mmCIF file of C-alpha atoms in Angstrom:
data_model
loop_
_atom_site.group_PDB
_atom_site.id
_atom_site.type_symbol
_atom_site.label_atom_id
_atom_site.label_comp_id
_atom_site.label_asym_id
_atom_site.label_seq_id
_atom_site.Cartn_x
_atom_site.Cartn_y
_atom_site.Cartn_z
ATOM 1 C CA MET A 1 28.714 9.584 9.663
ATOM 2 C CA LEU A 2 26.444 12.284 11.110
ATOM 3 C CA THR A 3 28.398 12.068 14.364
ATOM 4 C CA LYS A 4 31.609 12.875 12.466
ATOM 5 C CA LEU A 5 29.999 15.778 10.604
ATOM 6 C CA PHE A 6 28.409 17.152 13.761
ATOM 7 C CA PRO A 7 30.626 16.161 16.694
ATOM 8 C CA PRO A 8 28.966 16.112 20.139
ATOM 9 C CA LYS A 9 29.257 19.168 22.339
ATOM 10 C CA THR A 10 31.492 18.877 25.394
ATOM 11 C CA ILE A 11 30.274 20.675 28.517
ATOM 12 C CA GLU A 12 32.408 21.065 31.614
ATOM 13 C CA LEU A 13 30.357 21.243 34.827
ATOM 14 C CA PRO A 14 31.324 23.431 37.849
ATOM 15 C CA ASN A 15 32.434 20.312 39.752
ATOM 16 C CA GLY A 16 34.968 19.536 37.043
ATOM 17 C CA LYS A 17 33.098 16.685 35.399
ATOM 18 C CA VAL A 18 32.761 16.648 31.629
ATOM 19 C CA VAL A 19 29.413 15.836 29.989
ATOM 20 C CA ILE A 20 29.067 15.029 26.290
ATOM 21 C CA GLN A 21 25.859 16.328 24.698
ATOM 22 C CA LYS A 22 24.822 14.931 21.303
ATOM 23 C CA ARG A 23 23.899 17.423 18.605
ATOM 24 C CA SER A 24 20.203 17.596 17.791
ATOM 25 C CA MET A 25 19.300 16.204 14.357
ATOM 26 C CA THR A 26 16.043 18.160 14.211
ATOM 27 C CA PRO A 27 17.392 21.014 11.995
ATOM 28 C CA ILE A 28 18.776 18.484 9.486
ATOM 29 C CA ILE A 29 15.523 16.510 9.425
ATOM 30 C CA LEU A 30 13.539 19.716 8.872
ATOM 31 C CA LEU A 31 15.918 20.776 6.080
ATOM 32 C CA VAL A 32 15.584 17.387 4.320
ATOM 33 C CA PHE A 33 11.794 17.555 4.757
ATOM 34 C CA ILE A 34 11.636 21.041 3.185
ATOM 35 C CA VAL A 35 13.830 19.934 0.257
ATOM 36 C CA LEU A 36 11.620 16.874 -0.348
ATOM 37 C CA ILE A 37 8.481 19.034 -0.229
ATOM 38 C CA TYR A 38 10.046 21.441 -2.739
ATOM 39 C CA LEU A 39 11.022 18.588 -5.090
ATOM 40 C CA SER A 40 7.511 17.080 -4.779
ATOM 41 C CA VAL A 41 5.952 20.427 -5.750
ATOM 42 C CA GLN A 42 8.255 20.689 -8.786
ATOM 43 C CA ILE A 43 7.692 17.089 -9.927
ATOM 44 C CA THR A 44 3.896 17.132 -9.517
ATOM 45 C CA ASP A 45 3.575 20.651 -10.980
ATOM 46 C CA PHE A 46 1.486 21.669 -7.973
ATOM 47 C CA ASP A 47 0.093 25.192 -8.291
ATOM 48 C CA LEU A 48 -1.343 26.697 -5.106
ATOM 49 C CA GLN A 49 -2.733 29.736 -6.958
ATOM 50 C CA ARG A 50 -4.672 27.527 -9.370
ATOM 51 C CA LEU A 51 -5.974 25.455 -6.448
ATOM 52 C CA LEU A 52 -7.270 28.546 -4.615
ATOM 53 C CA LYS A 53 -8.730 29.974 -7.835
ATOM 54 C CA ARG A 54 -10.557 26.806 -8.957
ATOM 55 C CA ILE A 55 -11.554 25.209 -5.631
ATOM 56 C CA ASN A 56 -14.948 26.950 -5.804
ATOM 57 C CA GLN A 57 -15.830 24.800 -8.868
ATOM 58 C CA PHE A 58 -15.901 21.787 -6.586
ATOM 59 C CA PHE A 59 -18.691 23.345 -4.535
ATOM 60 C CA VAL A 60 -20.509 24.380 -7.747
ATOM 61 C CA ILE A 61 -20.694 20.707 -8.768
ATOM 62 C CA ILE A 62 -21.774 19.720 -5.255
ATOM 63 C CA ASN A 63 -24.562 22.313 -5.428
ATOM 64 C CA GLU A 64 -25.738 20.892 -8.764
ATOM 65 C CA MET A 65 -25.983 17.431 -7.158
ATOM 66 C CA ILE A 66 -28.506 18.796 -4.630
ATOM 67 C CA PRO A 67 -31.301 17.891 -4.760
ATOM 68 C CA PRO A 68 -30.658 14.521 -6.423
ATOM 69 C CA THR A 69 -32.999 13.170 -9.089
ATOM 70 C CA TRP A 70 -35.321 10.999 -6.991
ATOM 71 C CA ALA A 71 -37.096 9.719 -10.110
ATOM 72 C CA TYR A 72 -33.786 8.155 -11.162
ATOM 73 C CA MET A 73 -33.757 5.819 -8.127
ATOM 74 C CA PRO A 74 -35.819 2.911 -9.603
ATOM 75 C CA LYS A 75 -33.268 2.545 -12.419
ATOM 76 C CA LEU A 76 -30.409 2.163 -9.922
ATOM 77 C CA TRP A 77 -31.585 -0.819 -7.899
ATOM 78 C CA GLU A 78 -30.618 -3.481 -10.436
ATOM 79 C CA PRO A 79 -27.046 -2.201 -11.119
ATOM 80 C CA LEU A 80 -26.578 -1.551 -7.382
ATOM 81 C CA ILE A 81 -27.512 -5.128 -6.530
ATOM 82 C CA ALA A 82 -25.217 -6.312 -9.339
ATOM 83 C CA THR A 83 -22.380 -4.298 -7.746
ATOM 84 C CA ILE A 84 -23.015 -5.882 -4.339
ATOM 85 C CA LYS A 85 -23.208 -9.369 -5.869
ATOM 86 C CA MET A 86 -19.963 -8.754 -7.750
ATOM 87 C CA SER A 87 -18.239 -7.606 -4.557
ATOM 88 C CA LEU A 88 -19.660 -10.398 -2.416
ATOM 89 C CA PHE A 89 -18.805 -13.208 -4.823
ATOM 90 C CA GLY A 90 -15.324 -11.872 -5.639
ATOM 91 C CA SER A 91 -14.551 -11.264 -1.945
ATOM 92 C CA ALA A 92 -15.830 -14.667 -0.773
ATOM 93 C CA LEU A 93 -14.019 -16.609 -3.496
ATOM 94 C CA GLY A 94 -10.841 -14.561 -3.010
ATOM 95 C CA ALA A 95 -10.903 -15.088 0.772
ATOM 96 C CA ILE A 96 -11.275 -18.862 0.348
ATOM 97 C CA CYS A 97 -8.435 -19.073 -2.192
ATOM 98 C CA ALA A 98 -6.214 -16.824 -0.055
ATOM 99 C CA LEU A 99 -6.070 -19.464 2.702
ATOM 100 C CA PRO A 100 -4.057 -22.168 0.827
ATOM 101 C CA ILE A 101 -1.950 -19.454 -0.837
ATOM 102 C CA ALA A 102 -1.107 -17.988 2.588
ATOM 103 C CA MET A 103 -0.086 -21.475 3.749
ATOM 104 C CA LEU A 104 2.303 -21.729 0.802
ATOM 105 C CA ALA A 105 3.721 -18.264 1.549
ATOM 106 C CA ALA A 106 4.257 -18.898 5.294
ATOM 107 C CA SER A 107 7.921 -19.738 5.828
ATOM 108 C CA ASN A 108 7.267 -21.498 9.159
ATOM 109 C CA ILE A 109 4.906 -23.996 7.496
ATOM 110 C CA ASN A 110 6.932 -24.702 4.348
ATOM 111 C CA ARG A 111 10.369 -26.197 4.742
ATOM 112 C CA SER A 112 11.177 -25.321 1.140
ATOM 113 C CA ARG A 113 12.932 -21.993 0.641
ATOM 114 C CA TRP A 114 11.726 -21.159 -2.841
ATOM 115 C CA ILE A 115 7.956 -21.925 -2.489
ATOM 116 C CA PRO A 116 7.316 -19.154 0.125
ATOM 117 C CA SER A 117 9.562 -16.740 -1.798
ATOM 118 C CA VAL A 118 7.813 -17.347 -5.125
ATOM 119 C CA THR A 119 4.343 -17.170 -3.522
ATOM 120 C CA LYS A 120 5.165 -13.904 -1.748
ATOM 121 C CA PHE A 121 6.535 -12.494 -5.002
ATOM 122 C CA ILE A 122 3.302 -13.387 -6.841
ATOM 123 C CA LEU A 123 1.222 -11.765 -4.071
ATOM 124 C CA SER A 124 3.396 -8.641 -4.336
ATOM 125 C CA ILE A 125 2.761 -8.474 -8.097
ATOM 126 C CA LEU A 126 -1.002 -8.817 -7.552
ATOM 127 C CA ARG A 127 -0.936 -6.039 -4.940
ATOM 128 C CA THR A 128 1.075 -3.795 -7.237
ATOM 129 C CA LEU A 129 -1.430 -4.022 -10.090
ATOM 130 C CA PRO A 130 -4.198 -1.410 -9.654
ATOM 131 C CA THR A 131 -7.667 -2.978 -9.485
ATOM 132 C CA LEU A 132 -8.847 -0.664 -12.263
ATOM 133 C CA VAL A 133 -6.106 -1.921 -14.600
ATOM 134 C CA VAL A 134 -6.888 -5.557 -13.753
ATOM 135 C CA ALA A 135 -10.579 -4.899 -14.479
ATOM 136 C CA LEU A 136 -9.661 -3.308 -17.823
ATOM 137 C CA ILE A 137 -7.544 -6.332 -18.805
ATOM 138 C CA ALA A 138 -10.366 -8.631 -17.657
ATOM 139 C CA THR A 139 -12.845 -6.837 -19.953
ATOM 140 C CA PHE A 140 -10.576 -7.679 -22.901
ATOM 141 C CA ILE A 141 -10.549 -11.347 -21.865
ATOM 142 C CA PHE A 142 -14.106 -11.908 -20.581
ATOM 143 C CA GLY A 143 -15.922 -9.053 -22.283
ATOM 144 C CA LEU A 144 -17.871 -6.163 -20.785
ATOM 145 C CA GLY A 145 -19.970 -6.855 -17.698
ATOM 146 C CA THR A 146 -19.797 -7.946 -14.083
ATOM 147 C CA MET A 147 -17.613 -10.989 -14.851
ATOM 148 C CA ALA A 148 -14.620 -8.701 -15.438
ATOM 149 C CA GLY A 149 -15.317 -6.803 -12.221
ATOM 150 C CA THR A 150 -15.660 -10.031 -10.236
ATOM 151 C CA VAL A 151 -12.278 -11.266 -11.507
ATOM 152 C CA ALA A 152 -10.613 -7.951 -10.570
ATOM 153 C CA ILE A 153 -12.088 -8.046 -7.060
ATOM 154 C CA PHE A 154 -11.194 -11.732 -6.704
ATOM 155 C CA LEU A 155 -7.508 -11.105 -7.501
ATOM 156 C CA PHE A 156 -7.326 -8.034 -5.258
ATOM 157 C CA THR A 157 -8.892 -9.978 -2.365
ATOM 158 C CA ILE A 158 -6.363 -12.804 -2.745
ATOM 159 C CA SER A 159 -3.447 -10.360 -2.678
ATOM 160 C CA TYR A 160 -4.802 -8.383 0.292
ATOM 161 C CA ILE A 161 -5.971 -11.221 2.540
ATOM 162 C CA GLY A 162 -3.132 -13.526 1.453
ATOM 163 C CA LYS A 163 -0.530 -10.969 2.552
ATOM 164 C CA LEU A 164 -2.098 -10.329 5.973
ATOM 165 C CA LEU A 165 -2.870 -13.997 6.559
ATOM 166 C CA TYR A 166 0.608 -15.400 5.908
ATOM 167 C CA GLU A 167 2.054 -12.785 8.287
ATOM 168 C CA GLN A 168 -0.401 -13.937 10.980
ATOM 169 C CA ILE A 169 0.531 -17.577 10.315
ATOM 170 C CA GLU A 170 4.252 -16.774 10.606
ATOM 171 C CA ASN A 171 3.615 -15.094 13.987
ATOM 172 C CA ALA A 172 1.444 -17.950 15.333
ATOM 173 C CA GLU A 173 2.488 -20.095 18.300
ATOM 174 C CA MET A 174 4.159 -23.185 16.766
ATOM 175 C CA GLY A 175 4.378 -25.459 19.816
ATOM 176 C CA ALA A 176 1.140 -27.379 19.215
ATOM 177 C CA TYR A 177 1.869 -27.577 15.466
ATOM 178 C CA GLU A 178 5.284 -29.132 15.978
ATOM 179 C CA ALA A 179 3.890 -31.566 18.568
ATOM 180 C CA MET A 180 1.178 -32.745 16.160
ATOM 181 C CA ASN A 181 3.745 -33.089 13.361
ATOM 182 C CA ALA A 182 5.902 -35.207 15.681
ATOM 183 C CA MET A 183 2.864 -37.425 16.434
ATOM 184 C CA GLY A 184 2.554 -38.237 12.727
ATOM 185 C CA LEU A 185 -0.144 -35.797 11.548
ATOM 186 C CA THR A 186 0.312 -34.317 8.095
ATOM 187 C CA THR A 187 1.160 -30.658 7.541
ATOM 188 C CA ILE A 188 -2.431 -29.835 6.596
ATOM 189 C CA GLN A 189 -3.849 -31.703 9.604
ATOM 190 C CA SER A 190 -1.414 -29.992 11.974
ATOM 191 C CA PHE A 191 -2.263 -26.607 10.452
ATOM 192 C CA ARG A 192 -5.993 -27.353 10.718
ATOM 193 C CA TYR A 193 -5.895 -28.135 14.457
ATOM 194 C CA ALA A 194 -2.964 -25.987 15.710
ATOM 195 C CA ILE A 195 -2.580 -22.853 13.550
ATOM 196 C CA PHE A 196 -5.990 -22.313 11.942
ATOM 197 C CA PRO A 197 -7.878 -21.730 15.242
ATOM 198 C CA GLN A 198 -5.306 -19.051 16.144
ATOM 199 C CA VAL A 199 -5.675 -17.076 12.896
ATOM 200 C CA LEU A 200 -9.384 -17.728 12.254
ATOM 201 C CA PRO A 201 -10.809 -14.604 14.021
ATOM 202 C CA ASN A 202 -8.377 -12.268 12.263
ATOM 203 C CA TYR A 203 -8.913 -14.092 8.977
ATOM 204 C CA LEU A 204 -12.700 -13.606 9.120
ATOM 205 C CA SER A 205 -12.349 -10.021 10.344
ATOM 206 C CA THR A 206 -9.942 -9.182 7.505
ATOM 207 C CA SER A 207 -12.275 -10.808 4.977
ATOM 208 C CA LEU A 208 -15.225 -8.700 6.172
ATOM 209 C CA PHE A 209 -13.113 -5.545 6.100
ATOM 210 C CA CYS A 210 -11.958 -6.392 2.577
ATOM 211 C CA PHE A 211 -15.585 -6.882 1.476
ATOM 212 C CA GLU A 212 -16.442 -3.381 2.752
ATOM 213 C CA GLY A 213 -13.688 -1.876 0.637
ATOM 214 C CA ASN A 214 -14.570 -3.976 -2.394
ATOM 215 C CA VAL A 215 -18.102 -2.533 -2.486
ATOM 216 C CA ARG A 216 -16.541 0.919 -2.845
ATOM 217 C CA TYR A 217 -13.996 -0.243 -5.426
ATOM 218 C CA ALA A 218 -16.701 -2.021 -7.428
ATOM 219 C CA SER A 219 -18.572 1.257 -7.891
ATOM 220 C CA ILE A 220 -15.725 2.691 -9.990
ATOM 221 C CA LEU A 221 -14.947 -0.446 -11.975
ATOM 222 C CA GLY A 222 -17.786 0.475 -14.316
ATOM 223 C CA TYR A 223 -15.518 3.162 -15.766
ATOM 224 C CA VAL A 224 -13.675 0.470 -17.691
ATOM 225 C CA GLY A 225 -16.832 -1.501 -18.550
ATOM 226 C CA ALA A 226 -16.661 -3.940 -15.638
ATOM 227 C CA GLY A 227 -20.364 -3.607 -14.914
ATOM 228 C CA GLY A 228 -22.316 -2.529 -11.871
ATOM 229 C CA ILE A 229 -23.463 0.944 -10.893
ATOM 230 C CA GLY A 230 -20.162 2.419 -12.048
ATOM 231 C CA LEU A 231 -21.395 2.286 -15.639
ATOM 232 C CA LEU A 232 -24.279 4.622 -14.802
ATOM 233 C CA LEU A 233 -21.949 6.835 -12.759
ATOM 234 C CA ALA A 234 -19.551 7.210 -15.697
ATOM 235 C CA GLU A 235 -22.472 7.869 -18.055
ATOM 236 C CA SER A 236 -24.005 10.563 -15.804
ATOM 237 C CA LEU A 237 -20.627 12.271 -15.276
ATOM 238 C CA GLY A 238 -19.971 12.155 -19.015
ATOM 239 C CA TRP A 239 -23.275 13.930 -19.712
ATOM 240 C CA ARG A 240 -22.630 16.305 -16.767
ATOM 241 C CA ASN A 241 -25.949 15.256 -15.253
ATOM 242 C CA TYR A 242 -24.853 16.001 -11.702
ATOM 243 C CA ALA A 243 -28.334 15.545 -10.202
ATOM 244 C CA ASN A 244 -28.243 11.886 -11.339
ATOM 245 C CA VAL A 245 -24.667 11.608 -10.000
ATOM 246 C CA GLY A 246 -25.941 12.893 -6.656
ATOM 247 C CA MET A 247 -28.616 10.169 -6.587
ATOM 248 C CA ILE A 248 -26.057 7.455 -7.400
ATOM 249 C CA LEU A 249 -23.636 8.710 -4.739
ATOM 250 C CA LEU A 250 -26.427 8.938 -2.168
ATOM 251 C CA MET A 251 -27.403 5.312 -2.758
ATOM 252 C CA LEU A 252 -23.769 4.220 -2.634
ATOM 253 C CA VAL A 253 -23.179 6.053 0.644
ATOM 254 C CA CYS A 254 -26.283 4.475 2.221
ATOM 255 C CA THR A 255 -25.310 1.004 0.961
ATOM 256 C CA VAL A 256 -21.708 1.267 2.180
ATOM 257 C CA PHE A 257 -22.900 2.610 5.554
ATOM 258 C CA VAL A 258 -25.281 -0.341 6.047
ATOM 259 C CA ILE A 259 -22.612 -2.866 5.016
ATOM 260 C CA GLU A 260 -19.974 -1.225 7.234
ATOM 261 C CA THR A 261 -22.339 -1.218 10.215
ATOM 262 C CA ILE A 262 -23.162 -4.911 9.813
ATOM 263 C CA SER A 263 -19.515 -5.788 9.168
ATOM 264 C CA GLU A 264 -18.315 -3.808 12.186
ATOM 265 C CA TYR A 265 -20.828 -5.602 14.419
ATOM 266 C CA PHE A 266 -19.600 -9.032 13.352
ATOM 267 C CA ARG A 267 -15.913 -8.014 13.481
ATOM 268 C CA LYS A 268 -16.352 -6.881 17.089
ATOM 269 C CA LYS A 269 -17.930 -10.243 17.887
ATOM 270 C CA LEU A 270 -14.959 -12.031 16.332
ATOM 271 C CA MET A 271 -12.235 -10.034 18.134
#
């Protein structure tokens, strides 16, 4: 269609030969990009003047966080450990449950057409739901506390690892699997000895990476009553006690840095 709207340019060379030069699409792409940017500004009600006028308030809050309230630190250890426990348990349980779900979603393992489709659809729904919303629903079901946060992290981990894992399974080398199936091994046995060793390093690496992210997500789940250090963060922000917020953020940054460093070390060993 674009070729019809913008026909190629015909150039006749000095030797009499004719060369056809395609029209560049760059001006059209730029025009579409500018229109989309304009529509985005209108829809989101973005105001550059307000941004420039109020951006200094961000640094005012940062200044009030420094120095943090060091005396507040002893009160943070227990909720911080609860946050890590919540993340660790939810991530570990979610990673374990993601394995059989990924097997069901892999179209090269299942001969049935509808089982992989339904499983992938369920994983898509779980990925679509924001973790904060899942945690809020879980607080209505299980009550306030870390149980709700653990359930939210568990479901997010299943959706995240399940999606990546079934794609790895579908891209695995199937020769050994089919040979074992032909020898009479069951689907699970063939998967265990032929496919699982291929996806195991990526599976463990993805699980560790997911755990890193879950520690960060867990810190904000307290906003909806899902327990952990997020409860204290919401409370301190509500009272505008930014020095306490600075202490909480400092401990979170140090914790995430330590976990990321350890996780990165083991992920490099696995790859």
